[in-house]
């Protein structure tokens, strides 16, 4: 999913904005007179109850976060310099902690001015417990924490090779006896408490997008030093909600409470005509946050979540795939009559999504760049049938495509098909390549250790994977883990073969291509630990290029390099169907 957008829309603003993230307004009915938009606009809803389809976040420290679940929670208490315009398509960013958009005369040096009267949450780390004003040094301190390896940050890739002198600072300080946060970085210059400059190493296309990512949230140094190792459980930000002691029950739930000192932010007045169909314009101009309290419950399994929604215990819910025919008529794609009679709203949400099965390229069996290793991965890929998975578990609603770039971005192949692909099913070709890899009919090939999250229907999907690979006599030994544990296993490079999904952080193919950039290897975003000098060189070239046919051509070349080297098998993009109760 578009993680920066969903985080603030689905929780911090209201259920109305969760609906607003839908990219199309097809097949929707007029909102009910007593709908969520109407109730919110009239101030009749003060509390919202949300599900989260995981065991929840493991940290509220922005620099430690990497998953959409951490994003959704962290973004309620912390804020970034920029945010997405909620109801704007194509996507655009706008100031959040800034008074205005950054300005530049050369595309390299940007001038920033902070919004006045923004204060951190009240907390014992401050004198008399009163939150102080956000100043320029807070921005640089927060970003330096990303460079400090002691913070276990996974987000350095967002700033790497971006700011003059920052890479050198990171290298020197991580080799020093202690990390000196007070040392100046040439490309980070404070003008005064409210103004600062950032000098880039070169024009960076993604720069503004990254300024809206939750890992670059602004934190106060006092809180980090006062709370120490407890800081990850005791957030102190500027966001619309607070997290008090006892409000986060790890693995169970989290409760966010209104920040009474939240700076002036308003529900957007800018919207598209089709947004009025869902009533998304009704709260225009209202002071945020609209809600007083948000209760989030964590669900590792879908069925308890679905039953809780049916009983009225949740205000919105994603329809589990196995319950789709119960809620939606598969033929008409319309909401069932009983739900319409309850004034339930149906929101289909196409995601900028990349679902994959990934190989650990450092693994002794599956990794490596030799012709034999490559043919083994290609054979495994050719044995998979993504269309069968789509029909069986996603009601045929997903988009199956070649490459790591979702539909709607430059570099996505026409019709989803690329000539370089090894997407199956092609059993005869798979068997041929398996034999050329040194395993005729699978002989001599040990079982593959496959790691996947213990959520939703992954058990059933894994059984289908075993059946599909069994057609070429490739065996699979499954390992089901909680999502947070799965990510730890992957980050430590201990997973041989694994699967989850990547939701694009911003609407540029570069974000997905970063998943295979060599320096981003685990615990960074390159979970495959893939390394190819030609690919890395092209990636570095597109970083500073503006959108153009030449840039798109390089992106397509990178896509095809990945398809040939096969560090992953895939891919597929989901459409998620949400239901919203009238309250």
Short mmCIF file of N, CA and C in Angstrom, two decimals, residues 31-154:
data_model
loop_
_atom_site.label_atom_id
_atom_site.label_comp_id
_atom_site.label_asym_id
_atom_site.label_seq_id
_atom_site.Cartn_x
_atom_site.Cartn_y
_atom_site.Cartn_z
N UNK A 31 -23.32 8.07 -0.76
CA UNK A 31 -23.20 7.82 0.67
C UNK A 31 -24.56 7.96 1.34
N UNK A 32 -24.77 7.17 2.39
CA UNK A 32 -26.02 7.21 3.12
C UNK A 32 -26.13 8.51 3.90
N UNK A 33 -27.36 8.93 4.18
CA UNK A 33 -27.58 10.19 4.88
C UNK A 33 -26.95 10.18 6.27
N UNK A 34 -26.86 8.99 6.87
CA UNK A 34 -26.28 8.88 8.21
C UNK A 34 -24.95 8.15 8.16
N UNK A 35 -24.19 8.39 7.09
CA UNK A 35 -22.95 7.67 6.86
C UNK A 35 -21.84 8.21 7.75
N UNK A 36 -20.67 7.52 7.72
CA UNK A 36 -19.51 7.98 8.46
C UNK A 36 -19.12 9.39 8.06
N UNK A 37 -19.04 9.71 6.76
CA UNK A 37 -18.68 11.09 6.40
C UNK A 37 -19.61 12.12 7.03
N UNK A 38 -20.92 11.82 6.99
CA UNK A 38 -21.89 12.77 7.54
C UNK A 38 -21.72 12.92 9.05
N UNK A 39 -21.56 11.81 9.74
CA UNK A 39 -21.42 11.85 11.20
C UNK A 39 -20.14 12.56 11.62
N UNK A 40 -19.08 12.30 10.89
CA UNK A 40 -17.82 12.96 11.21
C UNK A 40 -17.91 14.46 10.97
N UNK A 41 -18.50 14.83 9.83
CA UNK A 41 -18.62 16.24 9.49
C UNK A 41 -19.45 16.99 10.52
N UNK A 42 -20.41 16.31 11.11
CA UNK A 42 -21.28 16.94 12.11
C UNK A 42 -20.77 16.78 13.53
N UNK A 43 -19.60 16.14 13.68
CA UNK A 43 -19.02 16.00 15.01
C UNK A 43 -19.71 14.98 15.88
N UNK A 44 -20.40 14.02 15.28
CA UNK A 44 -21.15 13.03 16.07
C UNK A 44 -20.35 11.75 16.32
N UNK A 45 -19.14 11.67 15.78
CA UNK A 45 -18.28 10.52 16.03
C UNK A 45 -17.01 11.01 16.72
N UNK A 46 -16.70 10.42 17.87
CA UNK A 46 -15.53 10.84 18.62
C UNK A 46 -14.50 9.73 18.77
N UNK A 47 -14.93 8.47 18.59
CA UNK A 47 -14.03 7.33 18.76
C UNK A 47 -14.15 6.41 17.55
N UNK A 48 -13.05 5.85 17.12
CA UNK A 48 -13.05 4.90 16.01
C UNK A 48 -12.35 3.63 16.44
N UNK A 49 -12.83 2.50 15.93
CA UNK A 49 -12.27 1.19 16.26
C UNK A 49 -11.77 0.53 14.99
N UNK A 50 -10.48 0.28 14.95
CA UNK A 50 -9.83 -0.20 13.75
C UNK A 50 -9.18 -1.56 13.98
N UNK A 51 -9.12 -2.40 12.95
CA UNK A 51 -8.31 -3.62 13.03
C UNK A 51 -6.96 -3.41 12.37
N UNK A 52 -5.98 -4.16 12.80
CA UNK A 52 -4.68 -4.22 12.12
C UNK A 52 -4.37 -5.69 11.89
N UNK A 53 -4.13 -6.06 10.64
CA UNK A 53 -3.98 -7.47 10.27
C UNK A 53 -2.54 -7.95 10.50
N UNK A 54 -2.10 -7.88 11.75
CA UNK A 54 -0.79 -8.36 12.14
C UNK A 54 -0.74 -8.39 13.66
N UNK A 55 0.42 -8.73 14.21
CA UNK A 55 0.58 -8.69 15.66
C UNK A 55 1.02 -7.31 16.11
N UNK A 56 0.94 -6.32 15.22
CA UNK A 56 1.20 -4.94 15.58
C UNK A 56 2.66 -4.55 15.46
N UNK A 57 2.95 -3.29 15.79
CA UNK A 57 4.33 -2.80 15.69
C UNK A 57 5.19 -3.38 16.79
N UNK A 58 6.50 -3.33 16.58
CA UNK A 58 7.43 -3.76 17.62
C UNK A 58 8.18 -2.56 18.21
N UNK A 59 7.97 -1.38 17.64
CA UNK A 59 8.65 -0.20 18.14
C UNK A 59 7.88 1.04 17.68
N UNK A 60 7.92 2.09 18.52
CA UNK A 60 7.39 3.38 18.14
C UNK A 60 8.51 4.38 17.84
N UNK A 61 9.73 3.88 17.73
CA UNK A 61 10.85 4.72 17.33
C UNK A 61 10.87 4.77 15.81
N UNK A 62 10.67 5.95 15.21
CA UNK A 62 10.57 6.03 13.75
C UNK A 62 11.75 5.41 13.01
N UNK A 63 12.97 5.59 13.50
CA UNK A 63 14.13 5.12 12.74
C UNK A 63 14.22 3.60 12.72
N UNK A 64 13.55 2.92 13.65
CA UNK A 64 13.59 1.46 13.68
C UNK A 64 12.52 0.84 12.79
N UNK A 65 11.58 1.64 12.35
CA UNK A 65 10.44 1.10 11.61
C UNK A 65 10.75 0.78 10.17
N UNK A 66 10.02 -0.20 9.64
CA UNK A 66 10.17 -0.54 8.22
C UNK A 66 8.89 -1.08 7.62
N UNK A 67 7.92 -1.46 8.46
CA UNK A 67 6.71 -2.09 7.94
C UNK A 67 5.56 -1.09 7.90
N UNK A 68 4.54 -1.44 7.13
CA UNK A 68 3.36 -0.59 7.03
C UNK A 68 2.65 -0.50 8.37
N UNK A 69 2.75 -1.55 9.19
CA UNK A 69 2.08 -1.55 10.49
C UNK A 69 2.75 -0.57 11.44
N UNK A 70 4.07 -0.51 11.42
CA UNK A 70 4.77 0.48 12.22
C UNK A 70 4.48 1.88 11.69
N UNK A 71 4.41 2.02 10.39
CA UNK A 71 4.08 3.30 9.78
C UNK A 71 2.72 3.80 10.26
N UNK A 72 1.73 2.94 10.21
CA UNK A 72 0.37 3.34 10.58
C UNK A 72 0.30 3.81 12.03
N UNK A 73 1.08 3.20 12.90
CA UNK A 73 1.05 3.57 14.31
C UNK A 73 1.96 4.76 14.61
N UNK A 74 3.18 4.71 14.12
CA UNK A 74 4.14 5.78 14.39
C UNK A 74 3.61 7.12 13.89
N UNK A 75 2.92 7.12 12.75
CA UNK A 75 2.47 8.36 12.13
C UNK A 75 1.36 9.06 12.89
N UNK A 76 0.83 8.42 13.91
CA UNK A 76 -0.19 9.09 14.72
C UNK A 76 0.42 9.99 15.77
N UNK A 77 1.66 9.70 16.17
CA UNK A 77 2.29 10.46 17.24
C UNK A 77 3.47 11.29 16.76
N UNK A 78 4.04 10.93 15.61
CA UNK A 78 5.16 11.69 15.05
C UNK A 78 4.75 12.27 13.70
N UNK A 79 5.49 13.30 13.28
CA UNK A 79 5.18 13.94 11.99
C UNK A 79 6.46 14.21 11.21
N UNK A 80 6.28 14.37 9.91
CA UNK A 80 7.37 14.63 8.98
C UNK A 80 7.26 16.06 8.45
N UNK A 81 8.27 16.48 7.72
CA UNK A 81 8.26 17.83 7.17
C UNK A 81 7.15 18.01 6.14
N UNK A 82 6.93 16.97 5.33
CA UNK A 82 5.91 17.02 4.29
C UNK A 82 4.91 15.88 4.49
N UNK A 83 3.75 16.01 3.89
CA UNK A 83 2.75 14.95 3.87
C UNK A 83 2.10 14.92 2.49
N UNK A 84 1.38 13.84 2.22
CA UNK A 84 0.63 13.76 0.97
C UNK A 84 -0.66 14.57 1.06
N UNK A 85 -1.07 15.13 -0.07
CA UNK A 85 -2.40 15.71 -0.15
C UNK A 85 -3.41 14.56 -0.21
N UNK A 86 -4.29 14.50 0.78
CA UNK A 86 -5.14 13.33 0.96
C UNK A 86 -6.01 13.03 -0.26
N UNK A 87 -6.60 14.04 -0.84
CA UNK A 87 -7.59 13.82 -1.88
C UNK A 87 -7.09 14.25 -3.26
N UNK A 88 -5.81 14.31 -3.44
CA UNK A 88 -5.23 14.77 -4.69
C UNK A 88 -4.71 13.60 -5.51
N UNK A 89 -5.07 13.51 -6.77
CA UNK A 89 -4.52 12.55 -7.72
C UNK A 89 -4.23 13.28 -9.03
N UNK A 90 -3.07 13.12 -9.65
CA UNK A 90 -1.93 12.32 -9.21
C UNK A 90 -1.41 12.83 -7.87
N UNK A 91 -0.62 11.99 -7.21
CA UNK A 91 -0.17 12.29 -5.88
C UNK A 91 0.74 13.52 -5.83
N UNK A 92 0.54 14.31 -4.78
CA UNK A 92 1.38 15.46 -4.53
C UNK A 92 1.66 15.54 -3.03
N UNK A 93 2.75 16.22 -2.68
CA UNK A 93 3.05 16.45 -1.27
C UNK A 93 2.84 17.92 -0.94
N UNK A 94 2.67 18.20 0.35
CA UNK A 94 2.45 19.55 0.84
C UNK A 94 3.09 19.69 2.21
N UNK A 95 3.26 20.91 2.72
CA UNK A 95 3.90 21.09 4.02
C UNK A 95 3.07 20.47 5.16
N UNK A 96 3.78 19.92 6.15
CA UNK A 96 3.15 19.46 7.39
C UNK A 96 3.80 20.19 8.58
N UNK A 97 5.08 19.92 8.82
CA UNK A 97 5.80 20.67 9.84
C UNK A 97 6.46 21.92 9.27
N UNK A 98 6.39 22.07 7.98
CA UNK A 98 6.94 23.26 7.32
C UNK A 98 5.87 24.32 7.12
N UNK A 99 6.31 25.57 7.08
CA UNK A 99 5.38 26.67 6.82
C UNK A 99 5.06 26.79 5.34
N UNK A 100 5.96 26.28 4.51
CA UNK A 100 5.79 26.37 3.05
C UNK A 100 6.65 25.29 2.42
N UNK A 101 6.46 25.04 1.14
CA UNK A 101 7.29 24.07 0.45
C UNK A 101 8.73 24.57 0.37
N UNK A 102 9.70 23.66 0.45
CA UNK A 102 11.10 24.08 0.34
C UNK A 102 11.35 24.81 -0.98
N UNK A 103 12.26 25.77 -0.96
CA UNK A 103 12.57 26.54 -2.15
C UNK A 103 14.01 26.30 -2.56
N UNK A 104 14.26 26.41 -3.88
CA UNK A 104 15.61 26.20 -4.42
C UNK A 104 15.77 27.01 -5.69
N UNK A 105 17.00 27.42 -5.95
CA UNK A 105 17.28 28.12 -7.20
C UNK A 105 18.07 27.27 -8.17
N UNK A 106 18.65 26.16 -7.67
CA UNK A 106 19.51 25.35 -8.52
C UNK A 106 19.20 23.86 -8.47
N UNK A 107 18.20 23.44 -7.68
CA UNK A 107 17.87 22.02 -7.57
C UNK A 107 18.82 21.25 -6.69
N UNK A 108 19.75 21.95 -6.05
CA UNK A 108 20.72 21.30 -5.17
C UNK A 108 20.60 21.78 -3.72
N UNK A 109 20.50 23.08 -3.53
CA UNK A 109 20.38 23.66 -2.19
C UNK A 109 18.95 24.11 -1.95
N UNK A 110 18.35 23.57 -0.90
CA UNK A 110 16.95 23.86 -0.58
C UNK A 110 16.88 24.62 0.74
N UNK A 111 16.04 25.65 0.77
CA UNK A 111 15.78 26.43 1.98
C UNK A 111 14.46 25.95 2.59
N UNK A 112 14.49 25.69 3.90
CA UNK A 112 13.33 25.20 4.63
C UNK A 112 12.96 26.20 5.72
N UNK A 113 11.66 26.35 5.96
CA UNK A 113 11.18 27.18 7.07
C UNK A 113 10.12 26.40 7.84
N UNK A 114 10.37 26.19 9.12
CA UNK A 114 9.44 25.42 9.94
C UNK A 114 8.18 26.22 10.23
N UNK A 115 7.10 25.50 10.41
CA UNK A 115 5.83 26.10 10.81
C UNK A 115 5.95 26.61 12.24
N UNK A 116 5.55 27.83 12.52
CA UNK A 116 5.67 28.33 13.90
C UNK A 116 4.65 27.67 14.83
N UNK A 117 4.94 27.70 16.09
CA UNK A 117 4.00 27.24 17.12
C UNK A 117 3.67 25.76 17.01
N UNK A 118 4.66 24.95 16.63
CA UNK A 118 4.53 23.49 16.69
C UNK A 118 5.32 23.02 17.90
N UNK A 119 4.65 22.29 18.80
CA UNK A 119 5.27 21.86 20.05
C UNK A 119 5.23 20.34 20.18
N UNK A 120 6.29 19.81 20.79
CA UNK A 120 6.29 18.39 21.12
C UNK A 120 5.27 18.13 22.23
N UNK A 121 4.84 16.87 22.31
CA UNK A 121 3.91 16.47 23.36
C UNK A 121 4.49 16.78 24.74
N UNK A 122 3.62 17.12 25.67
CA UNK A 122 4.06 17.26 27.06
C UNK A 122 4.65 15.94 27.54
N UNK A 123 5.79 16.02 28.25
CA UNK A 123 6.46 14.80 28.69
C UNK A 123 7.46 15.15 29.79
N UNK A 124 7.70 14.22 30.72
CA UNK A 124 8.66 14.49 31.81
C UNK A 124 10.07 14.80 31.33
N UNK A 125 10.39 14.50 30.07
CA UNK A 125 11.75 14.79 29.59
C UNK A 125 12.01 16.28 29.45
N UNK A 126 10.94 17.10 29.46
CA UNK A 126 11.08 18.54 29.31
C UNK A 126 10.95 19.22 30.68
N UNK A 127 11.53 20.42 30.83
CA UNK A 127 11.36 21.17 32.08
C UNK A 127 9.88 21.40 32.38
N UNK A 128 9.50 21.09 33.61
CA UNK A 128 8.12 21.23 34.08
C UNK A 128 7.15 20.35 33.28
N UNK A 129 7.68 19.41 32.48
CA UNK A 129 6.82 18.50 31.74
C UNK A 129 6.10 19.10 30.57
N UNK A 130 6.45 20.32 30.18
CA UNK A 130 5.76 21.00 29.08
C UNK A 130 6.56 20.86 27.79
N UNK A 131 5.90 20.38 26.74
CA UNK A 131 6.56 20.21 25.46
C UNK A 131 7.06 21.52 24.90
N UNK A 132 8.26 21.51 24.34
CA UNK A 132 8.85 22.74 23.79
C UNK A 132 8.60 22.83 22.29
N UNK A 133 8.94 23.99 21.73
CA UNK A 133 8.77 24.25 20.31
C UNK A 133 9.78 23.46 19.48
N UNK A 134 9.35 23.02 18.32
CA UNK A 134 10.23 22.33 17.38
C UNK A 134 11.15 23.35 16.72
N UNK A 135 12.46 23.04 16.65
CA UNK A 135 13.43 23.95 16.05
C UNK A 135 14.27 23.20 15.01
N UNK A 136 15.05 23.94 14.26
CA UNK A 136 15.81 23.37 13.15
C UNK A 136 16.73 22.24 13.59
N UNK A 137 17.36 22.37 14.73
CA UNK A 137 18.29 21.34 15.17
C UNK A 137 17.60 20.01 15.41
N UNK A 138 16.30 20.03 15.70
CA UNK A 138 15.56 18.78 15.88
C UNK A 138 15.53 17.96 14.58
N UNK A 139 15.42 18.65 13.47
CA UNK A 139 15.39 17.97 12.17
C UNK A 139 16.71 17.24 11.94
N UNK A 140 17.81 17.94 12.13
CA UNK A 140 19.11 17.34 11.86
C UNK A 140 19.42 16.23 12.86
N UNK A 141 19.06 16.42 14.13
CA UNK A 141 19.27 15.37 15.12
C UNK A 141 18.50 14.11 14.74
N UNK A 142 17.25 14.28 14.34
CA UNK A 142 16.41 13.13 13.99
C UNK A 142 16.99 12.35 12.83
N UNK A 143 17.51 13.06 11.84
CA UNK A 143 18.07 12.39 10.66
C UNK A 143 19.42 11.77 10.96
N UNK A 144 20.19 12.39 11.86
CA UNK A 144 21.47 11.79 12.25
C UNK A 144 21.25 10.45 12.96
N UNK A 145 20.13 10.30 13.63
CA UNK A 145 19.83 9.02 14.28
C UNK A 145 19.72 7.90 13.25
N UNK A 146 19.28 8.23 12.04
CA UNK A 146 19.19 7.23 10.98
C UNK A 146 20.58 6.77 10.57
N UNK A 147 21.57 7.67 10.69
CA UNK A 147 22.94 7.33 10.32
C UNK A 147 23.65 6.52 11.41
N UNK A 148 23.15 6.59 12.63
CA UNK A 148 23.79 5.94 13.77
C UNK A 148 23.40 4.46 13.81
N UNK A 149 24.37 3.57 13.61
CA UNK A 149 24.08 2.14 13.60
C UNK A 149 23.59 1.63 14.95
N UNK A 150 23.86 2.36 16.02
CA UNK A 150 23.41 1.95 17.34
C UNK A 150 21.89 2.03 17.50
N UNK A 151 21.23 2.77 16.61
CA UNK A 151 19.77 2.87 16.68
C UNK A 151 19.08 1.72 15.98
N UNK A 152 19.85 0.86 15.31
CA UNK A 152 19.29 -0.25 14.53
C UNK A 152 18.35 0.24 13.44
N UNK A 153 18.65 1.39 12.88
CA UNK A 153 17.81 1.95 11.82
C UNK A 153 17.89 1.11 10.55
N UNK A 154 16.75 1.00 9.88
CA UNK A 154 16.68 0.32 8.59
C UNK A 154 16.47 1.30 7.44
#
